[in-house]
Amino acid sequence: MPDIVLNVPLVGQKTGLDGRPLMQPDPSGRMAQHGWMACWYASACMVSYFYRPGPRLGLPTVWQADAGLTLQAVNSLAMAEGLKTIAKPAAGLTCDTIADLLRRHGPIWAAGTYLDGHPMAGHAIVLTGVQTPFVLYNDPWEPKAKKRPAQWINSHLLNIPNALLVKDQTRS
């Protein structure tokens, strides 16, 4: 299957595109960098911004707590952001299956252990393209566009029913 590259905007979880930290008052009222655990929200924004500009609804109380997203809350995120779950292909995530999914659904929010340097940490990224043998993705941590072999993407995907989300075209 021919390669595909989607032009998905980068959204940082803890820094803006200008490299400056995202700041929010901490519990004592002092301004502190925010977003250490907001990959889920930044990735949802990237998927949605591919289709139209924000602002996004998200899950404000979860985002403000900056404690990450529970597996149970993924469905709440999908409902709030107009996303839907797609099943992991039976053949796994290969260059061919990812290219097919991107053509049919657009960018893909993926939950896995994708955080460089932290192999056990849960982390959401956005799959944006295929240039065989690599899968292209946006990582909200830096934020930065990256690429890895499809085998790496597949082996790091969480084994949960809602690990892959795409924009639900029947909803706004």
mmCIF file of C-alpha atoms in Angstrom, residues 22-34 64:
data_model
loop_
_atom_site.group_PDB
_atom_site.id
_atom_site.type_symbol
_atom_site.label_atom_id
_atom_site.label_comp_id
_atom_site.label_asym_id
_atom_site.label_seq_id
_atom_site.Cartn_x
_atom_site.Cartn_y
_atom_site.Cartn_z
ATOM 1 C CA LEU A 22 2.444 26.198 29.816
ATOM 2 C CA MET A 23 1.753 27.819 33.176
ATOM 3 C CA GLN A 24 -1.103 27.450 35.643
ATOM 4 C CA PRO A 25 -1.528 28.373 39.308
ATOM 5 C CA ASP A 26 -0.563 25.538 41.646
ATOM 6 C CA PRO A 27 -2.609 24.816 44.822
ATOM 7 C CA SER A 28 -0.771 27.599 46.673
ATOM 8 C CA GLY A 29 -1.526 30.118 43.904
ATOM 9 C CA ARG A 30 2.009 30.299 42.490
ATOM 10 C CA MET A 31 2.436 29.914 38.744
ATOM 11 C CA ALA A 32 3.985 26.559 37.842
ATOM 12 C CA GLN A 33 4.579 24.592 34.674
ATOM 13 C CA HIS A 34 1.576 22.445 33.858
ATOM 14 C CA GLN A 64 -6.443 20.718 35.822
#
